[in-house]
Short mmCIF file of C-alpha atoms in Angstrom, two decimals:
data_model
loop_
_atom_site.label_atom_id
_atom_site.label_comp_id
_atom_site.label_asym_id
_atom_site.label_seq_id
_atom_site.Cartn_x
_atom_site.Cartn_y
_atom_site.Cartn_z
CA UNK A 1359 53.94 -11.34 -15.38
CA UNK A 1360 56.07 -12.50 -18.07
CA UNK A 1361 58.17 -10.79 -20.67
CA UNK A 1362 57.42 -12.38 -23.96
CA UNK A 1363 58.86 -11.79 -27.78
CA UNK A 1364 56.88 -9.92 -30.46
CA UNK A 1365 55.74 -12.79 -32.15
CA UNK A 1366 54.24 -13.89 -29.02
CA UNK A 1367 52.66 -10.80 -28.07
CA UNK A 1368 51.02 -10.31 -32.01
CA UNK A 1369 49.95 -14.35 -31.18
CA UNK A 1370 48.06 -13.36 -27.90
CA UNK A 1371 47.11 -10.12 -29.10
CA UNK A 1372 44.66 -11.77 -31.75
CA UNK A 1373 42.71 -13.91 -29.46
CA UNK A 1374 41.76 -10.67 -27.62
CA UNK A 1375 40.11 -9.91 -30.86
CA UNK A 1376 38.71 -13.19 -31.59
CA UNK A 1377 35.36 -15.19 -30.95
CA UNK A 1378 35.42 -15.41 -27.44
CA UNK A 1379 36.15 -11.77 -26.78
CA UNK A 1380 33.23 -11.01 -29.61
CA UNK A 1381 30.61 -13.24 -27.86
CA UNK A 1382 30.91 -11.23 -24.47
CA UNK A 1383 30.39 -8.22 -26.73
CA UNK A 1384 27.55 -9.18 -28.71
CA UNK A 1385 25.89 -10.34 -25.46
CA UNK A 1386 25.10 -8.06 -22.85
CA UNK A 1387 22.03 -10.08 -21.49
CA UNK A 1388 24.40 -12.72 -20.39
CA UNK A 1389 27.26 -10.27 -19.35
CA UNK A 1390 26.06 -6.77 -18.50
CA UNK A 1391 26.18 -3.71 -20.90
CA UNK A 1392 29.31 -2.47 -19.19
CA UNK A 1393 31.29 -5.79 -19.52
CA UNK A 1394 29.68 -6.38 -22.80
CA UNK A 1395 30.88 -2.51 -23.99
CA UNK A 1396 34.36 -3.49 -22.25
CA UNK A 1397 34.60 -6.26 -24.62
CA UNK A 1398 34.02 -4.09 -27.70
CA UNK A 1399 36.54 -1.93 -26.95
CA UNK A 1400 39.26 -4.55 -26.02
CA UNK A 1401 38.48 -6.38 -29.26
CA UNK A 1402 38.56 -3.05 -31.25
CA UNK A 1403 41.64 -2.25 -29.80
CA UNK A 1404 43.35 -5.36 -30.10
CA UNK A 1405 42.67 -5.74 -33.64
CA UNK A 1406 43.78 -2.25 -34.65
CA UNK A 1407 46.97 -1.84 -32.85
CA UNK A 1408 47.98 -5.24 -31.40
CA UNK A 1409 49.77 -6.35 -34.25
CA UNK A 1410 51.15 -3.19 -35.70
CA UNK A 1411 52.36 0.21 -34.70
CA UNK A 1412 55.30 -1.03 -32.80
CA UNK A 1413 59.11 -0.10 -32.72
CA UNK A 1414 62.30 -2.46 -32.73
CA UNK A 1415 62.76 -1.44 -29.07
CA UNK A 1416 59.45 -2.12 -27.62
CA UNK A 1417 59.07 -4.63 -25.04
CA UNK A 1418 56.14 -6.87 -24.11
CA UNK A 1419 54.45 -8.67 -21.34
CA UNK A 1420 51.86 -10.92 -20.60
CA UNK A 1421 49.67 -11.18 -17.46
CA UNK A 1422 49.10 -14.74 -16.86
CA UNK A 1423 45.99 -16.54 -14.97
CA UNK A 1424 47.54 -20.06 -14.94
CA UNK A 1425 48.54 -20.47 -18.70
CA UNK A 1426 45.82 -18.30 -19.93
CA UNK A 1427 47.24 -14.51 -20.95
CA UNK A 1428 44.34 -11.91 -19.38
CA UNK A 1429 46.33 -8.73 -20.05
CA UNK A 1430 49.03 -7.53 -23.01
CA UNK A 1431 51.43 -4.56 -22.01
CA UNK A 1432 53.79 -3.03 -24.71
CA UNK A 1433 56.06 -0.45 -23.68
CA UNK A 1434 57.84 1.62 -25.69
CA UNK A 1435 61.33 3.67 -24.41
CA UNK A 1436 60.81 6.81 -22.75
CA UNK A 1437 60.93 10.19 -24.38
CA UNK A 1438 63.12 13.14 -23.29
CA UNK A 1439 61.15 16.39 -21.79
CA UNK A 1440 62.49 19.30 -24.06
CA UNK A 1441 59.68 18.99 -26.07
CA UNK A 1442 56.99 19.83 -22.85
CA UNK A 1443 57.28 22.72 -20.40
CA UNK A 1444 60.51 22.09 -19.09
CA UNK A 1445 60.08 24.38 -16.09
CA UNK A 1446 56.93 23.07 -15.24
CA UNK A 1447 58.38 19.45 -15.65
CA UNK A 1448 61.30 20.03 -13.20
CA UNK A 1449 59.18 21.62 -10.62
CA UNK A 1450 56.91 18.48 -10.58
CA UNK A 1451 60.01 15.71 -10.87
CA UNK A 1452 63.06 17.28 -9.55
CA UNK A 1453 66.27 15.37 -10.94
CA UNK A 1454 64.19 13.34 -13.98
CA UNK A 1455 65.28 14.38 -17.25
CA UNK A 1456 62.82 12.10 -19.17
CA UNK A 1457 60.32 9.28 -18.69
CA UNK A 1458 61.53 6.08 -18.51
CA UNK A 1459 59.20 4.00 -20.60
CA UNK A 1460 55.60 4.82 -22.17
CA UNK A 1461 52.47 2.55 -22.05
CA UNK A 1462 52.35 1.87 -26.19
CA UNK A 1463 49.45 -0.37 -25.82
CA UNK A 1464 47.35 -1.95 -22.70
CA UNK A 1465 44.94 -4.85 -23.38
CA UNK A 1466 43.08 -7.02 -20.99
CA UNK A 1467 40.44 -9.43 -20.72
CA UNK A 1468 37.03 -7.75 -20.28
CA UNK A 1469 36.04 -10.59 -17.33
CA UNK A 1470 39.34 -9.91 -15.32
CA UNK A 1471 38.67 -6.53 -13.54
CA UNK A 1472 42.12 -5.61 -12.19
CA UNK A 1473 44.34 -7.16 -14.90
CA UNK A 1474 44.81 -3.45 -16.48
CA UNK A 1475 45.84 -2.27 -12.43
CA UNK A 1476 48.66 -5.04 -12.41
CA UNK A 1477 50.07 -3.95 -15.61
CA UNK A 1478 50.48 -0.69 -14.52
CA UNK A 1479 52.29 -1.91 -11.34
CA UNK A 1480 54.63 -4.17 -13.25
CA UNK A 1481 55.57 -1.17 -15.57
CA UNK A 1482 55.89 1.54 -12.59
CA UNK A 1483 58.07 -1.20 -10.57
CA UNK A 1484 60.37 -1.82 -13.65
CA UNK A 1485 60.84 2.23 -13.86
CA UNK A 1486 61.71 2.09 -10.24
#
């Protein structure tokens, strides 16, 4: 797992809606219906959200296998819980006044089954 900058994240996100992912999406007879559908969702999400909709405070991470990115994570800062059911929040999370971060975008390679889990574990470790 490596932290990357915004431009590197956006460049990597473009590969998730590139020819290789679209080939997987378009060939369920070769990859299975499940994997092809997953590839289609990956391409759609990466194209729609991978190069937009982030803030100046976002942090970017890439899960690497060798020198290839197989998962991308964009995290935003946490939120105050004043807009939620504060009483219920305090019951569930005593002593916590807000979240430390939130997953803004997660995109994973459709052939790497556990990439999403690894990205989530990384975020949880960072949030302590």
